[in-house]
mmCIF file of C-alpha atoms in Angstrom:
data_model
loop_
_atom_site.group_PDB
_atom_site.id
_atom_site.type_symbol
_atom_site.label_atom_id
_atom_site.label_comp_id
_atom_site.label_asym_id
_atom_site.label_seq_id
_atom_site.Cartn_x
_atom_site.Cartn_y
_atom_site.Cartn_z
ATOM 1 C CA MET A 184 -21.657 -78.274 128.875
ATOM 2 C CA ASN A 185 -24.507 -76.056 127.628
ATOM 3 C CA ARG A 186 -26.756 -77.067 124.760
ATOM 4 C CA ILE A 187 -25.585 -76.321 121.238
ATOM 5 C CA VAL A 188 -28.310 -75.133 118.908
ATOM 6 C CA ALA A 189 -27.052 -75.333 115.324
ATOM 7 C CA ILE A 190 -28.794 -73.665 112.405
ATOM 8 C CA HIS A 191 -28.349 -74.309 108.686
ATOM 9 C CA LEU A 192 -30.801 -73.113 106.053
ATOM 10 C CA LEU A 193 -30.779 -75.571 103.122
ATOM 11 C CA ASN A 194 -29.965 -79.214 103.799
ATOM 12 C CA ASP A 195 -28.335 -80.689 100.705
ATOM 13 C CA TYR A 196 -25.125 -82.415 99.614
ATOM 14 C CA SER A 197 -22.956 -79.304 99.277
ATOM 15 C CA GLY A 198 -19.854 -78.403 101.288
ATOM 16 C CA SER A 199 -21.208 -76.280 104.153
ATOM 17 C CA PRO A 200 -23.776 -78.808 105.461
ATOM 18 C CA LYS A 201 -21.126 -81.523 105.191
ATOM 19 C CA VAL A 202 -18.803 -79.540 107.474
ATOM 20 C CA LEU A 203 -21.641 -78.941 109.943
ATOM 21 C CA MET A 204 -22.378 -82.674 109.905
ATOM 22 C CA GLN A 205 -18.782 -83.321 110.989
ATOM 23 C CA LEU A 206 -19.105 -80.765 113.793
ATOM 24 C CA LEU A 207 -22.364 -82.266 115.042
ATOM 25 C CA LYS A 208 -20.909 -85.781 115.080
ATOM 26 C CA THR A 209 -17.907 -84.557 117.053
ATOM 27 C CA TRP A 210 -20.020 -82.743 119.632
ATOM 28 C CA THR A 211 -22.485 -85.604 120.134
ATOM 29 C CA GLY A 212 -19.494 -87.944 120.412
ATOM 30 C CA LYS A 213 -18.438 -85.841 123.423
ATOM 31 C CA ASN A 214 -21.940 -86.302 124.924
ATOM 32 C CA ILE A 215 -22.927 -82.678 124.298
ATOM 33 C CA GLU A 216 -26.653 -82.057 123.820
ATOM 34 C CA VAL A 217 -27.133 -80.850 120.251
ATOM 35 C CA HIS A 218 -30.218 -79.478 118.496
ATOM 36 C CA LEU A 219 -30.316 -78.807 114.770
ATOM 37 C CA PHE A 220 -32.680 -76.433 112.982
ATOM 38 C CA THR A 221 -32.668 -76.981 109.220
ATOM 39 C CA SER A 222 -34.968 -77.228 106.220
ATOM 40 C CA GLY A 223 -37.248 -80.181 105.595
ATOM 41 C CA GLY A 224 -38.452 -81.442 102.232
ATOM 42 C CA SER A 225 -34.990 -82.449 101.034
ATOM 43 C CA THR A 226 -32.283 -84.917 101.962
ATOM 44 C CA GLY A 227 -28.667 -84.046 102.535
ATOM 45 C CA PHE A 228 -25.732 -84.424 104.882
ATOM 46 C CA LEU A 229 -27.855 -83.201 107.809
ATOM 47 C CA SER A 230 -30.506 -85.922 107.449
ATOM 48 C CA ASP A 231 -30.822 -88.715 110.019
ATOM 49 C CA LEU A 232 -27.878 -87.804 112.242
ATOM 50 C CA PRO A 233 -27.723 -90.003 115.354
ATOM 51 C CA LYS A 234 -28.009 -88.288 118.759
ATOM 52 C CA VAL A 235 -28.978 -84.955 117.113
ATOM 53 C CA ALA A 236 -32.427 -83.548 117.935
ATOM 54 C CA ARG A 237 -33.667 -82.265 114.553
ATOM 55 C CA HIS A 238 -36.159 -79.414 114.228
ATOM 56 C CA LEU A 239 -37.482 -78.578 110.773
ATOM 57 C CA ILE A 240 -37.737 -75.001 109.576
ATOM 58 C CA TRP A 241 -39.832 -73.885 106.633
ATOM 59 C CA TYR A 242 -37.884 -72.968 103.504
ATOM 60 C CA ARG A 243 -38.587 -73.406 99.799
ATOM 61 C CA PHE A 244 -35.859 -72.815 97.226
ATOM 62 C CA SER A 245 -36.984 -71.276 93.919
ATOM 63 C CA GLN A 246 -35.236 -70.429 90.655
ATOM 64 C CA ASN A 247 -37.373 -67.289 90.402
ATOM 65 C CA PRO A 248 -35.299 -64.496 92.054
ATOM 66 C CA LEU A 249 -38.317 -62.642 93.479
ATOM 67 C CA ILE A 250 -39.926 -65.769 94.932
ATOM 68 C CA LYS A 251 -36.545 -66.918 96.191
ATOM 69 C CA ILE A 252 -35.897 -63.755 98.208
ATOM 70 C CA CYS A 253 -39.488 -63.650 99.535
ATOM 71 C CA ASN A 254 -39.253 -67.275 100.668
ATOM 72 C CA PHE A 255 -35.926 -66.537 102.323
ATOM 73 C CA PHE A 256 -37.187 -63.639 104.451
ATOM 74 C CA ILE A 257 -40.401 -65.503 105.357
ATOM 75 C CA SER A 258 -38.306 -68.466 106.478
ATOM 76 C CA GLN A 259 -36.199 -66.211 108.702
ATOM 77 C CA LEU A 260 -39.310 -64.714 110.302
ATOM 78 C CA PHE A 261 -40.583 -68.209 111.130
ATOM 79 C CA LEU A 262 -37.118 -69.225 112.364
ATOM 80 C CA THR A 263 -36.861 -66.206 114.670
ATOM 81 C CA ILE A 264 -40.251 -66.923 116.255
ATOM 82 C CA LYS A 265 -39.540 -70.636 116.638
ATOM 83 C CA LEU A 266 -36.179 -70.020 118.294
ATOM 84 C CA LEU A 267 -37.506 -67.325 120.639
ATOM 85 C CA LEU A 268 -39.862 -69.967 122.024
ATOM 86 C CA PHE A 269 -37.151 -72.642 122.175
ATOM 87 C CA LEU A 270 -33.922 -71.003 123.331
ATOM 88 C CA LYS A 271 -32.511 -70.745 126.838
ATOM 89 C CA ARG A 272 -30.074 -68.041 127.847
ATOM 90 C CA GLU A 273 -27.348 -70.667 128.462
ATOM 91 C CA ASP A 274 -27.530 -72.064 124.902
ATOM 92 C CA ILE A 275 -24.728 -71.702 122.380
ATOM 93 C CA ILE A 276 -26.104 -70.672 118.988
ATOM 94 C CA TYR A 277 -24.036 -72.063 116.115
ATOM 95 C CA ILE A 278 -24.976 -70.431 112.798
ATOM 96 C CA ASN A 279 -23.654 -72.212 109.714
ATOM 97 C CA THR A 280 -23.112 -69.709 106.830
ATOM 98 C CA VAL A 281 -24.299 -66.100 107.079
ATOM 99 C CA LEU A 282 -27.766 -66.877 105.687
ATOM 100 C CA PRO A 283 -29.836 -67.821 108.801
ATOM 101 C CA PHE A 284 -29.817 -64.307 110.270
ATOM 102 C CA GLY A 285 -33.101 -64.990 112.075
ATOM 103 C CA ALA A 286 -31.192 -67.235 114.467
ATOM 104 C CA ALA A 287 -28.786 -64.416 115.277
ATOM 105 C CA ILE A 288 -31.650 -62.040 116.085
ATOM 106 C CA ALA A 289 -33.393 -64.603 118.297
ATOM 107 C CA GLY A 290 -30.136 -65.520 120.017
ATOM 108 C CA LYS A 291 -29.300 -61.877 120.702
ATOM 109 C CA LEU A 292 -32.734 -61.224 122.170
ATOM 110 C CA ARG A 293 -32.371 -64.281 124.395
ATOM 111 C CA GLY A 294 -28.852 -63.292 125.504
ATOM 112 C CA CYS A 295 -27.188 -66.413 124.088
ATOM 113 C CA ARG A 296 -23.596 -66.791 122.957
ATOM 114 C CA ILE A 297 -23.591 -66.713 119.146
ATOM 115 C CA ILE A 298 -20.943 -68.353 116.970
ATOM 116 C CA TYR A 299 -20.937 -67.799 113.213
ATOM 117 C CA HIS A 300 -19.270 -70.314 110.888
ATOM 118 C CA ILE A 301 -18.346 -68.287 107.803
ATOM 119 C CA HIS A 302 -18.004 -70.259 104.567
ATOM 120 C CA GLU A 303 -18.588 -67.593 101.928
ATOM 121 C CA THR A 304 -17.647 -64.173 100.645
ATOM 122 C CA SER A 305 -19.345 -64.045 97.230
ATOM 123 C CA VAL A 306 -22.855 -63.112 98.356
ATOM 124 C CA LYS A 307 -24.881 -61.108 95.824
ATOM 125 C CA PRO A 308 -26.279 -58.543 95.419
ATOM 126 C CA ARG A 309 -23.990 -56.319 97.457
ATOM 127 C CA ILE A 310 -26.819 -54.856 99.541
ATOM 128 C CA PHE A 311 -27.822 -58.403 100.573
ATOM 129 C CA LYS A 312 -24.261 -59.242 101.546
ATOM 130 C CA ASP A 313 -23.896 -56.031 103.563
ATOM 131 C CA PHE A 314 -27.140 -56.840 105.386
ATOM 132 C CA LEU A 315 -26.172 -60.427 106.274
ATOM 133 C CA PHE A 316 -22.613 -59.629 107.331
ATOM 134 C CA GLY A 317 -23.889 -56.559 109.191
ATOM 135 C CA ILE A 318 -26.189 -58.762 111.306
ATOM 136 C CA ALA A 319 -23.247 -61.099 111.938
ATOM 137 C CA ARG A 320 -21.036 -58.244 113.137
ATOM 138 C CA LEU A 321 -23.763 -56.929 115.457
ATOM 139 C CA THR A 322 -24.594 -60.272 117.058
ATOM 140 C CA ALA A 323 -21.613 -62.654 116.880
ATOM 141 C CA SER A 324 -19.534 -63.544 119.926
ATOM 142 C CA LYS A 325 -17.082 -65.516 117.802
ATOM 143 C CA GLY A 326 -16.358 -66.107 114.118
ATOM 144 C CA VAL A 327 -15.136 -69.409 112.688
ATOM 145 C CA PHE A 328 -13.564 -69.313 109.212
ATOM 146 C CA VAL A 329 -12.800 -72.067 106.702
ATOM 147 C CA SER A 330 -9.590 -70.463 105.416
ATOM 148 C CA ASP A 331 -7.013 -67.851 106.326
ATOM 149 C CA TYR A 332 -8.013 -65.919 103.193
ATOM 150 C CA LEU A 333 -11.620 -65.667 104.349
ATOM 151 C CA MET A 334 -10.694 -64.739 107.919
ATOM 152 C CA LYS A 335 -8.720 -61.750 106.640
ATOM 153 C CA LYS A 336 -11.277 -60.871 103.977
ATOM 154 C CA GLU A 337 -14.435 -60.911 106.123
ATOM 155 C CA PRO A 338 -13.590 -60.237 109.792
ATOM 156 C CA ILE A 339 -16.781 -60.007 111.839
ATOM 157 C CA VAL A 340 -15.461 -59.904 115.430
ATOM 158 C CA GLN A 341 -12.118 -59.782 117.236
ATOM 159 C CA ASN A 342 -12.578 -63.327 118.565
ATOM 160 C CA GLN A 343 -11.875 -65.367 115.421
ATOM 161 C CA VAL A 344 -10.918 -69.008 114.827
ATOM 162 C CA LEU A 345 -9.444 -70.670 111.752
ATOM 163 C CA LEU A 346 -10.993 -74.119 111.245
ATOM 164 C CA TYR A 347 -10.029 -75.692 107.955
ATOM 165 C CA ASN A 348 -12.461 -78.131 106.418
ATOM 166 C CA VAL A 349 -11.115 -81.653 106.747
ATOM 167 C CA LEU A 350 -11.790 -85.143 105.469
ATOM 168 C CA GLU A 351 -13.865 -87.509 107.545
ATOM 169 C CA ARG A 352 -11.822 -90.390 108.902
ATOM 170 C CA GLU A 353 -14.038 -92.884 107.050
ATOM 171 C CA PHE A 354 -13.493 -91.048 103.751
ATOM 172 C CA ALA A 355 -9.728 -90.873 104.272
ATOM 173 C CA GLU A 356 -9.468 -94.569 105.105
ATOM 174 C CA LYS A 357 -11.454 -95.522 102.016
ATOM 175 C CA ALA A 358 -9.330 -93.268 99.822
ATOM 176 C CA ASP A 359 -6.120 -94.709 101.250
ATOM 177 C CA GLN A 360 -7.174 -98.170 100.103
ATOM 178 C CA SER A 361 -7.064 -96.923 96.528
ATOM 179 C CA HIS A 362 -3.757 -96.432 94.764
ATOM 180 C CA GLY A 363 -3.408 -94.036 91.838
ATOM 181 C CA ILE A 364 -2.243 -95.795 88.705
ATOM 182 C CA TYR A 365 -0.617 -93.728 85.980
ATOM 183 C CA GLY A 366 -1.609 -94.944 82.543
ATOM 184 C CA LYS A 367 -5.281 -95.621 83.272
ATOM 185 C CA GLU A 368 -7.896 -93.994 81.052
ATOM 186 C CA PRO A 369 -7.388 -90.222 81.434
ATOM 187 C CA ILE A 370 -10.416 -88.750 83.211
ATOM 188 C CA ILE A 371 -10.790 -85.077 84.144
ATOM 189 C CA LEU A 372 -13.221 -84.664 87.048
ATOM 190 C CA MET A 373 -15.162 -81.697 88.402
ATOM 191 C CA ILE A 374 -17.731 -81.846 91.212
ATOM 192 C CA CYS A 375 -19.726 -78.670 91.864
ATOM 193 C CA SER A 376 -23.116 -76.976 92.046
ATOM 194 C CA LEU A 377 -25.058 -76.352 88.843
ATOM 195 C CA LYS A 378 -24.222 -72.647 88.609
ATOM 196 C CA SER A 379 -22.622 -70.850 85.684
ATOM 197 C CA TYR A 380 -20.236 -69.033 88.057
ATOM 198 C CA LYS A 381 -18.935 -72.442 89.170
ATOM 199 C CA GLY A 382 -17.370 -72.847 85.725
ATOM 200 C CA VAL A 383 -19.809 -75.394 84.292
ATOM 201 C CA ASP A 384 -19.676 -73.827 80.819
ATOM 202 C CA GLU A 385 -15.878 -73.606 80.942
ATOM 203 C CA PHE A 386 -15.726 -77.311 81.760
ATOM 204 C CA VAL A 387 -17.853 -78.075 78.706
ATOM 205 C CA LYS A 388 -15.583 -75.888 76.560
ATOM 206 C CA LEU A 389 -12.532 -77.670 77.966
ATOM 207 C CA ALA A 390 -14.060 -81.002 76.977
ATOM 208 C CA GLU A 391 -14.832 -79.735 73.482
ATOM 209 C CA ILE A 392 -11.186 -78.921 72.760
ATOM 210 C CA ASN A 393 -9.790 -82.120 74.336
ATOM 211 C CA SER A 394 -11.389 -85.082 72.644
ATOM 212 C CA THR A 395 -8.660 -87.523 73.753
ATOM 213 C CA TYR A 396 -9.700 -87.361 77.421
ATOM 214 C CA LEU A 397 -12.898 -88.362 79.207
ATOM 215 C CA PHE A 398 -14.538 -85.535 81.165
ATOM 216 C CA LYS A 399 -16.861 -86.226 84.106
ATOM 217 C CA LEU A 400 -19.009 -83.502 85.662
ATOM 218 C CA VAL A 401 -20.843 -84.371 88.891
ATOM 219 C CA LEU A 402 -23.420 -81.734 89.789
ATOM 220 C CA ASN A 403 -25.332 -81.043 92.984
ATOM 221 C CA ALA A 404 -28.588 -80.982 91.027
ATOM 222 C CA SER A 405 -31.401 -83.248 89.865
ATOM 223 C CA GLN A 406 -31.493 -84.727 86.371
ATOM 224 C CA LYS A 407 -34.417 -82.436 85.563
ATOM 225 C CA GLU A 408 -32.404 -79.348 86.534
ATOM 226 C CA ILE A 409 -29.478 -80.593 84.442
ATOM 227 C CA ASP A 410 -31.721 -81.163 81.406
ATOM 228 C CA ILE A 411 -33.132 -77.642 81.709
ATOM 229 C CA TYR A 412 -29.677 -76.057 82.029
ATOM 230 C CA PHE A 413 -28.258 -77.809 78.949
ATOM 231 C CA LYS A 414 -31.433 -77.690 76.835
ATOM 232 C CA GLY A 415 -30.610 -76.850 73.220
ATOM 233 C CA LYS A 416 -26.860 -77.276 73.763
ATOM 234 C CA THR A 417 -24.797 -79.871 71.920
ATOM 235 C CA LEU A 418 -22.484 -81.689 74.295
ATOM 236 C CA PRO A 419 -19.468 -83.777 73.248
ATOM 237 C CA ASP A 420 -19.780 -87.569 73.584
ATOM 238 C CA HIS A 421 -16.704 -87.775 75.843
ATOM 239 C CA LEU A 422 -18.363 -85.502 78.430
ATOM 240 C CA LYS A 423 -20.432 -87.392 81.002
ATOM 241 C CA ILE A 424 -22.726 -85.439 83.326
ATOM 242 C CA TYR A 425 -24.138 -86.879 86.547
ATOM 243 C CA PRO A 426 -26.796 -85.620 89.011
ATOM 244 C CA THR A 427 -26.325 -85.463 92.802
ATOM 245 C CA GLN A 428 -24.314 -88.397 94.124
ATOM 246 C CA THR A 429 -24.429 -89.585 97.729
ATOM 247 C CA ASP A 430 -21.185 -91.527 97.224
ATOM 248 C CA THR A 431 -18.418 -89.937 95.129
ATOM 249 C CA HIS A 432 -15.637 -92.418 95.869
ATOM 250 C CA SER A 433 -15.926 -94.199 92.518
ATOM 251 C CA PHE A 434 -15.500 -90.889 90.664
ATOM 252 C CA TYR A 435 -12.332 -89.967 92.549
ATOM 253 C CA ARG A 436 -10.994 -93.509 92.205
ATOM 254 C CA GLU A 437 -11.292 -93.450 88.400
ATOM 255 C CA ALA A 438 -10.138 -89.862 87.863
ATOM 256 C CA SER A 439 -6.714 -88.596 86.801
ATOM 257 C CA ILE A 440 -7.037 -84.865 87.575
ATOM 258 C CA ILE A 441 -9.479 -82.905 89.767
ATOM 259 C CA VAL A 442 -10.429 -79.360 88.731
ATOM 260 C CA ASN A 443 -12.323 -76.387 90.085
ATOM 261 C CA LEU A 444 -13.183 -73.800 87.432
ATOM 262 C CA SER A 445 -15.080 -71.192 89.450
ATOM 263 C CA ARG A 446 -14.959 -67.733 87.870
ATOM 264 C CA PRO A 447 -12.848 -65.519 90.192
ATOM 265 C CA ASP A 448 -14.731 -62.355 89.237
ATOM 266 C CA GLU A 449 -18.098 -63.906 90.162
ATOM 267 C CA TRP A 450 -17.392 -66.508 92.865
ATOM 268 C CA VAL A 451 -14.291 -66.712 95.037
ATOM 269 C CA GLU A 452 -13.731 -70.190 96.468
ATOM 270 C CA THR A 453 -13.097 -69.909 100.194
ATOM 271 C CA PHE A 454 -11.831 -73.475 100.605
ATOM 272 C CA GLY A 455 -12.562 -76.284 98.123
ATOM 273 C CA LEU A 456 -13.604 -79.530 99.825
ATOM 274 C CA THR A 457 -13.936 -81.527 96.603
ATOM 275 C CA ILE A 458 -10.363 -80.553 95.713
ATOM 276 C CA LEU A 459 -9.153 -81.829 99.089
ATOM 277 C CA GLU A 460 -11.078 -85.066 98.594
ATOM 278 C CA GLY A 461 -9.510 -85.505 95.171
ATOM 279 C CA MET A 462 -6.051 -84.854 96.585
ATOM 280 C CA ARG A 463 -6.553 -87.643 99.127
ATOM 281 C CA TYR A 464 -7.047 -89.856 96.070
ATOM 282 C CA ARG A 465 -3.666 -88.575 94.831
ATOM 283 C CA LEU A 466 -5.180 -86.401 92.107
ATOM 284 C CA PRO A 467 -3.244 -83.332 90.916
ATOM 285 C CA ALA A 468 -5.498 -80.269 91.047
ATOM 286 C CA ILE A 469 -6.174 -77.261 88.841
ATOM 287 C CA VAL A 470 -7.941 -74.405 90.626
ATOM 288 C CA PRO A 471 -8.506 -70.616 90.432
ATOM 289 C CA PRO A 472 -5.582 -68.347 91.394
ATOM 290 C CA VAL A 473 -7.458 -66.551 94.205
ATOM 291 C CA GLY A 474 -9.235 -67.398 97.440
ATOM 292 C CA GLY A 475 -8.853 -69.962 100.193
ATOM 293 C CA ILE A 476 -8.542 -72.742 97.658
ATOM 294 C CA THR A 477 -4.970 -71.561 96.968
ATOM 295 C CA GLU A 478 -4.101 -72.726 100.509
ATOM 296 C CA LEU A 479 -4.575 -76.287 99.240
ATOM 297 C CA VAL A 480 -2.758 -76.124 95.914
ATOM 298 C CA ASN A 481 0.916 -75.246 95.576
ATOM 299 C CA GLU A 482 1.747 -74.005 92.085
ATOM 300 C CA ASN A 483 3.765 -76.469 90.025
ATOM 301 C CA LYS A 484 4.008 -78.904 92.937
ATOM 302 C CA ASN A 485 0.641 -80.584 93.447
ATOM 303 C CA GLY A 486 -1.296 -78.634 90.852
ATOM 304 C CA PHE A 487 -1.752 -75.335 89.040
ATOM 305 C CA LEU A 488 -3.479 -71.999 89.734
ATOM 306 C CA ILE A 489 -5.222 -70.906 86.527
ATOM 307 C CA ASN A 490 -8.130 -68.575 85.714
ATOM 308 C CA SER A 491 -10.907 -70.683 84.199
ATOM 309 C CA ALA A 492 -11.405 -68.081 81.460
ATOM 310 C CA ASP A 493 -8.154 -69.286 79.882
ATOM 311 C CA VAL A 494 -9.342 -72.705 78.693
ATOM 312 C CA TYR A 495 -6.329 -73.120 76.415
ATOM 313 C CA GLU A 496 -3.891 -72.720 79.309
ATOM 314 C CA LEU A 497 -5.997 -75.196 81.279
ATOM 315 C CA SER A 498 -5.854 -77.562 78.344
ATOM 316 C CA GLY A 499 -2.085 -77.208 78.108
ATOM 317 C CA LYS A 500 -1.549 -78.028 81.787
ATOM 318 C CA ILE A 501 -3.789 -81.091 81.570
ATOM 319 C CA HIS A 502 -1.843 -82.308 78.568
ATOM 320 C CA TYR A 503 1.462 -81.563 80.348
ATOM 321 C CA LEU A 504 0.475 -83.733 83.308
ATOM 322 C CA MET A 505 -1.010 -86.573 81.302
ATOM 323 C CA CYS A 506 1.955 -86.835 78.920
ATOM 324 C CA ASN A 507 4.736 -86.807 81.543
ATOM 325 C CA GLU A 508 4.594 -89.860 83.766
ATOM 326 C CA GLU A 509 7.288 -88.847 86.270
ATOM 327 C CA ILE A 510 5.890 -85.328 86.661
ATOM 328 C CA TYR A 511 2.384 -86.721 87.119
ATOM 329 C CA LYS A 512 3.582 -89.135 89.811
ATOM 330 C CA SER A 513 5.416 -86.305 91.607
ATOM 331 C CA PHE A 514 2.298 -84.083 91.572
ATOM 332 C CA SER A 515 0.180 -87.045 92.653
ATOM 333 C CA GLU A 516 2.329 -87.814 95.687
ATOM 334 C CA SER A 517 2.526 -84.112 96.646
ATOM 335 C CA ALA A 518 -1.265 -83.857 96.469
ATOM 336 C CA TYR A 519 -1.611 -86.822 98.811
ATOM 337 C CA GLN A 520 0.954 -85.478 101.289
ATOM 338 C CA LYS A 521 -0.819 -82.097 101.366
ATOM 339 C CA SER A 522 -4.151 -83.778 102.100
ATOM 340 C CA LEU A 523 -2.675 -85.436 105.203
ATOM 341 C CA MET A 524 -2.445 -81.995 106.849
ATOM 342 C CA PHE A 525 -6.249 -81.751 106.965
ATOM 343 C CA SER A 526 -6.957 -84.516 109.459
ATOM 344 C CA GLU A 527 -10.059 -85.163 111.530
ATOM 345 C CA ASP A 528 -7.967 -85.219 114.729
ATOM 346 C CA TYR A 529 -7.052 -81.548 114.236
ATOM 347 C CA PHE A 530 -10.690 -80.738 113.396
ATOM 348 C CA GLU A 531 -12.119 -82.471 116.474
ATOM 349 C CA GLU A 532 -9.675 -80.827 118.854
ATOM 350 C CA THR A 533 -10.345 -77.354 117.459
ATOM 351 C CA CYS A 534 -14.128 -77.618 117.297
ATOM 352 C CA VAL A 535 -14.373 -78.678 120.952
ATOM 353 C CA GLN A 536 -12.035 -75.887 122.063
ATOM 354 C CA MET A 537 -13.912 -73.183 120.183
ATOM 355 C CA ILE A 538 -17.216 -73.786 122.002
ATOM 356 C CA SER A 539 -15.623 -74.002 125.450
ATOM 357 C CA ILE A 540 -13.719 -70.713 125.288
#
């Protein structure tokens, strides 16, 4: 088997590096030589992976839009040069997300097979999205997509593969040891990035109008970033906000309902890994009515599809679930059964096939 050279821009604890981590573990478990090019200076799911040769690429994230875009293009220049010196024609280039376009250029120049793993559709501004997806269409040999919605929405080549995100076996086993108990303290949970388009403000509003429930918001951000975001805002006492967590099991274990409140007009969820994780913990889910995330949630069976702009409808559905024990238990069991479809066995089989064909 040829070497796999995987590229991911920002190593953190978000969904796309977690999926790549699962892929890398599967490939190294099959004794495939794997090299990973990713950012240094931060820890995340791609840190300290056994049997993976890690190569650091320069990248600095900035809140300033101008600095951010300059840093991005500089990083891709450095990445292109580094890969041109490293790659062999026989290598398989595995590009995680559309961002590391420098890898695609280097791979094309070296004559390598290039596989893109597409996680996103809501890239802004439009000219930036057109550029990134344009490079993907020009260079990709194969496209891998995290949902059927995304595969139809953003086709980049004829050779396309659907690879749903799945739960790690270790996570699933740990979740299965926990049993949902109706009647515990009602906790509404959301785990997301600290972005307004992720519905952070809507979650706060939801907490403000529901003082009888405890709301927990786990953000992929530092405490300093959280303090800056909420500076000058008065938050209700029954809303608890947490910075980046390396272990989220305790949050799922205590929760009653898992929600995703991304704004459909600003950010379309292409899958929803935290929702799947919550469902393994038998949590009913409330999610947006569009995108790949709707492939997880069946309306009025294991959750609800609601636009986050309608906080009063969200509130009503939460109250409906928490005040009807039999309905809650039915939704809870349906959520768990749905989660069983997204197994690591399916993931491992598919991800080995897609690099050999």
